[in-house]
Amino acid sequence: MDIKIKIIDRDGVLHEIDAPTDMNMNLMEVVRSYELAPEGTIGICGGMAMCASCQCYVKSDHGLPEKSDDEEAMLAEAFNVRENSRLGCQLHITEAMDGLEVELAPEEL
Ligand code: FES
């Protein structure tokens, strides 16, 4: 099935998109598939929790899975990290995420 996710891009524009729960996608891949961030600025490590280019801020009150040690470690080194930061590539699209709202963190230079 598809769920709705709101994604605020790096220009502050809100996109409400449909994301499939049955294609084993993560949030970073969804952002890429809708081209909400320029190629080469997101998903640089391929989803290995090793670059933080997919960092986003979770704005809605969803009980998301805990961060793995790898995600924690990467966020500890990243820039612009906030309380609600997550790595999009570590968030697998599930039905529980219906209505999720996230904002893409600024590009790391
Ligand atoms: S794509 Fe590199 S940490 Fe998510």
mmCIF file of C-alpha atoms and ligand atoms in Angstrom:
data_model
loop_
_atom_site.group_PDB
_atom_site.id
_atom_site.type_symbol
_atom_site.label_atom_id
_atom_site.label_comp_id
_atom_site.label_asym_id
_atom_site.label_seq_id
_atom_site.Cartn_x
_atom_site.Cartn_y
_atom_site.Cartn_z
ATOM 1 C CA MET A 1 0.000 0.000 0.000
ATOM 2 C CA ASP A 2 0.957 3.643 -0.191
ATOM 3 C CA ILE A 3 1.273 6.036 2.702
ATOM 4 C CA LYS A 4 1.339 9.829 2.650
ATOM 5 C CA ILE A 5 4.489 11.630 3.697
ATOM 6 C CA LYS A 6 5.069 15.365 3.838
ATOM 7 C CA ILE A 7 8.561 16.412 2.930
ATOM 8 C CA ILE A 8 9.846 19.972 3.174
ATOM 9 C CA ASP A 9 12.717 20.356 0.747
ATOM 10 C CA ARG A 10 15.857 22.448 1.270
ATOM 11 C CA ASP A 11 14.154 25.451 -0.283
ATOM 12 C CA GLY A 12 11.353 25.262 2.269
ATOM 13 C CA VAL A 13 8.796 23.907 -0.198
ATOM 14 C CA LEU A 14 6.340 21.346 1.152
ATOM 15 C CA HIS A 15 5.663 18.244 -0.939
ATOM 16 C CA GLU A 16 2.978 15.740 -0.035
ATOM 17 C CA ILE A 17 3.904 12.469 -1.648
ATOM 18 C CA ASP A 18 2.809 8.849 -1.749
ATOM 19 C CA ALA A 19 5.379 6.321 -0.619
ATOM 20 C CA PRO A 20 5.046 2.559 -1.093
ATOM 21 C CA THR A 21 5.364 0.288 1.933
ATOM 22 C CA ASP A 22 5.906 -2.814 -0.166
ATOM 23 C CA MET A 23 9.008 -1.904 -2.164
ATOM 24 C CA ASN A 24 11.568 -2.069 0.628
ATOM 25 C CA MET A 25 12.372 1.617 0.250
ATOM 26 C CA ASN A 26 13.794 3.998 2.794
ATOM 27 C CA LEU A 27 13.051 7.682 3.146
ATOM 28 C CA MET A 28 16.253 8.759 1.383
ATOM 29 C CA GLU A 29 15.293 6.671 -1.650
ATOM 30 C CA VAL A 30 11.802 8.176 -1.663
ATOM 31 C CA VAL A 31 13.280 11.694 -1.660
ATOM 32 C CA ARG A 32 15.517 10.703 -4.555
ATOM 33 C CA SER A 33 12.748 9.070 -6.531
ATOM 34 C CA TYR A 34 10.689 12.263 -6.359
ATOM 35 C CA GLU A 35 13.801 14.342 -7.085
ATOM 36 C CA LEU A 36 13.231 16.517 -4.039
ATOM 37 C CA ALA A 37 16.964 17.137 -3.696
ATOM 38 C CA PRO A 38 19.483 17.505 -6.530
ATOM 39 C CA GLU A 39 21.346 14.405 -7.614
ATOM 40 C CA GLY A 40 24.637 14.148 -5.757
ATOM 41 C CA THR A 41 23.412 15.995 -2.669
ATOM 42 C CA ILE A 42 21.544 13.142 -1.001
ATOM 43 C CA GLY A 43 22.250 9.452 -0.593
ATOM 44 C CA ILE A 44 25.947 9.878 -1.267
ATOM 45 C CA CYS A 45 27.019 6.782 0.680
ATOM 46 C CA GLY A 46 24.244 4.725 -0.844
ATOM 47 C CA GLY A 47 22.314 4.353 2.381
ATOM 48 C CA MET A 48 25.065 2.967 4.613
ATOM 49 C CA ALA A 49 24.696 5.543 7.427
ATOM 50 C CA MET A 50 28.130 6.866 6.460
ATOM 51 C CA CYS A 51 27.569 10.331 4.990
ATOM 52 C CA ALA A 52 24.635 12.154 6.649
ATOM 53 C CA SER A 53 23.601 13.648 3.285
ATOM 54 C CA CYS A 54 20.141 12.182 3.932
ATOM 55 C CA GLN A 55 19.716 13.860 7.324
ATOM 56 C CA CYS A 56 16.220 15.110 7.992
ATOM 57 C CA TYR A 57 14.270 16.583 10.891
ATOM 58 C CA VAL A 58 11.194 14.692 11.990
ATOM 59 C CA LYS A 59 8.422 17.245 12.579
ATOM 60 C CA SER A 60 5.462 15.012 13.316
ATOM 61 C CA ASP A 61 4.921 12.934 16.408
ATOM 62 C CA HIS A 62 5.543 9.456 15.032
ATOM 63 C CA GLY A 63 7.022 6.662 17.095
ATOM 64 C CA LEU A 64 9.847 5.748 14.767
ATOM 65 C CA PRO A 65 12.240 2.858 15.334
ATOM 66 C CA GLU A 66 15.200 3.665 17.572
ATOM 67 C CA LYS A 67 18.442 4.764 15.956
ATOM 68 C CA SER A 68 21.010 2.071 15.377
ATOM 69 C CA ASP A 69 24.534 2.548 16.732
ATOM 70 C CA ASP A 70 25.690 3.389 13.212
ATOM 71 C CA GLU A 71 23.054 6.086 12.835
ATOM 72 C CA GLU A 72 23.888 7.540 16.264
ATOM 73 C CA ALA A 73 27.583 7.591 15.410
ATOM 74 C CA MET A 74 27.056 9.330 12.073
ATOM 75 C CA LEU A 75 24.738 11.948 13.564
ATOM 76 C CA ALA A 76 27.317 12.618 16.285
ATOM 77 C CA GLU A 77 29.704 13.785 13.548
ATOM 78 C CA ALA A 78 27.264 15.529 11.230
ATOM 79 C CA PHE A 79 26.520 19.253 10.982
ATOM 80 C CA ASN A 80 23.198 20.958 11.723
ATOM 81 C CA VAL A 81 22.083 18.098 13.963
ATOM 82 C CA ARG A 82 18.999 18.690 16.107
ATOM 83 C CA GLU A 83 17.060 16.696 18.686
ATOM 84 C CA ASN A 84 14.781 15.397 15.971
ATOM 85 C CA SER A 85 17.451 14.544 13.398
ATOM 86 C CA ARG A 86 17.366 11.172 11.678
ATOM 87 C CA LEU A 87 19.146 9.664 8.716
ATOM 88 C CA GLY A 88 16.562 9.165 6.007
ATOM 89 C CA CYS A 89 18.318 6.076 4.678
ATOM 90 C CA GLN A 90 17.811 4.350 8.021
ATOM 91 C CA LEU A 91 14.056 4.916 8.022
ATOM 92 C CA HIS A 92 12.342 2.131 6.163
ATOM 93 C CA ILE A 93 8.915 3.023 4.864
ATOM 94 C CA THR A 94 6.237 1.300 6.931
ATOM 95 C CA GLU A 95 2.522 1.765 7.436
ATOM 96 C CA ALA A 96 3.244 3.273 10.851
ATOM 97 C CA MET A 97 4.792 6.244 9.049
ATOM 98 C CA ASP A 98 1.553 7.320 7.403
ATOM 99 C CA GLY A 99 1.269 11.098 7.777
ATOM 100 C CA LEU A 100 4.925 11.538 8.676
ATOM 101 C CA GLU A 101 6.296 15.036 8.180
ATOM 102 C CA VAL A 102 9.999 15.622 7.721
ATOM 103 C CA GLU A 103 12.214 18.475 6.638
ATOM 104 C CA LEU A 104 15.453 17.869 4.772
ATOM 105 C CA ALA A 105 18.494 19.156 6.659
ATOM 106 C CA PRO A 106 20.724 21.647 4.819
ATOM 107 C CA GLU A 107 23.250 20.205 2.434
ATOM 108 C CA GLU A 108 26.604 19.510 4.060
ATOM 109 C CA LEU A 109 29.387 21.233 2.220
HETATM 110 S S1 FES B 1 22.641 8.097 2.542
HETATM 111 FE FE1 FES B 1 24.494 8.311 3.579
HETATM 112 S S2 FES B 1 23.881 8.333 5.638
HETATM 113 FE FE2 FES B 1 22.042 8.099 4.590
#
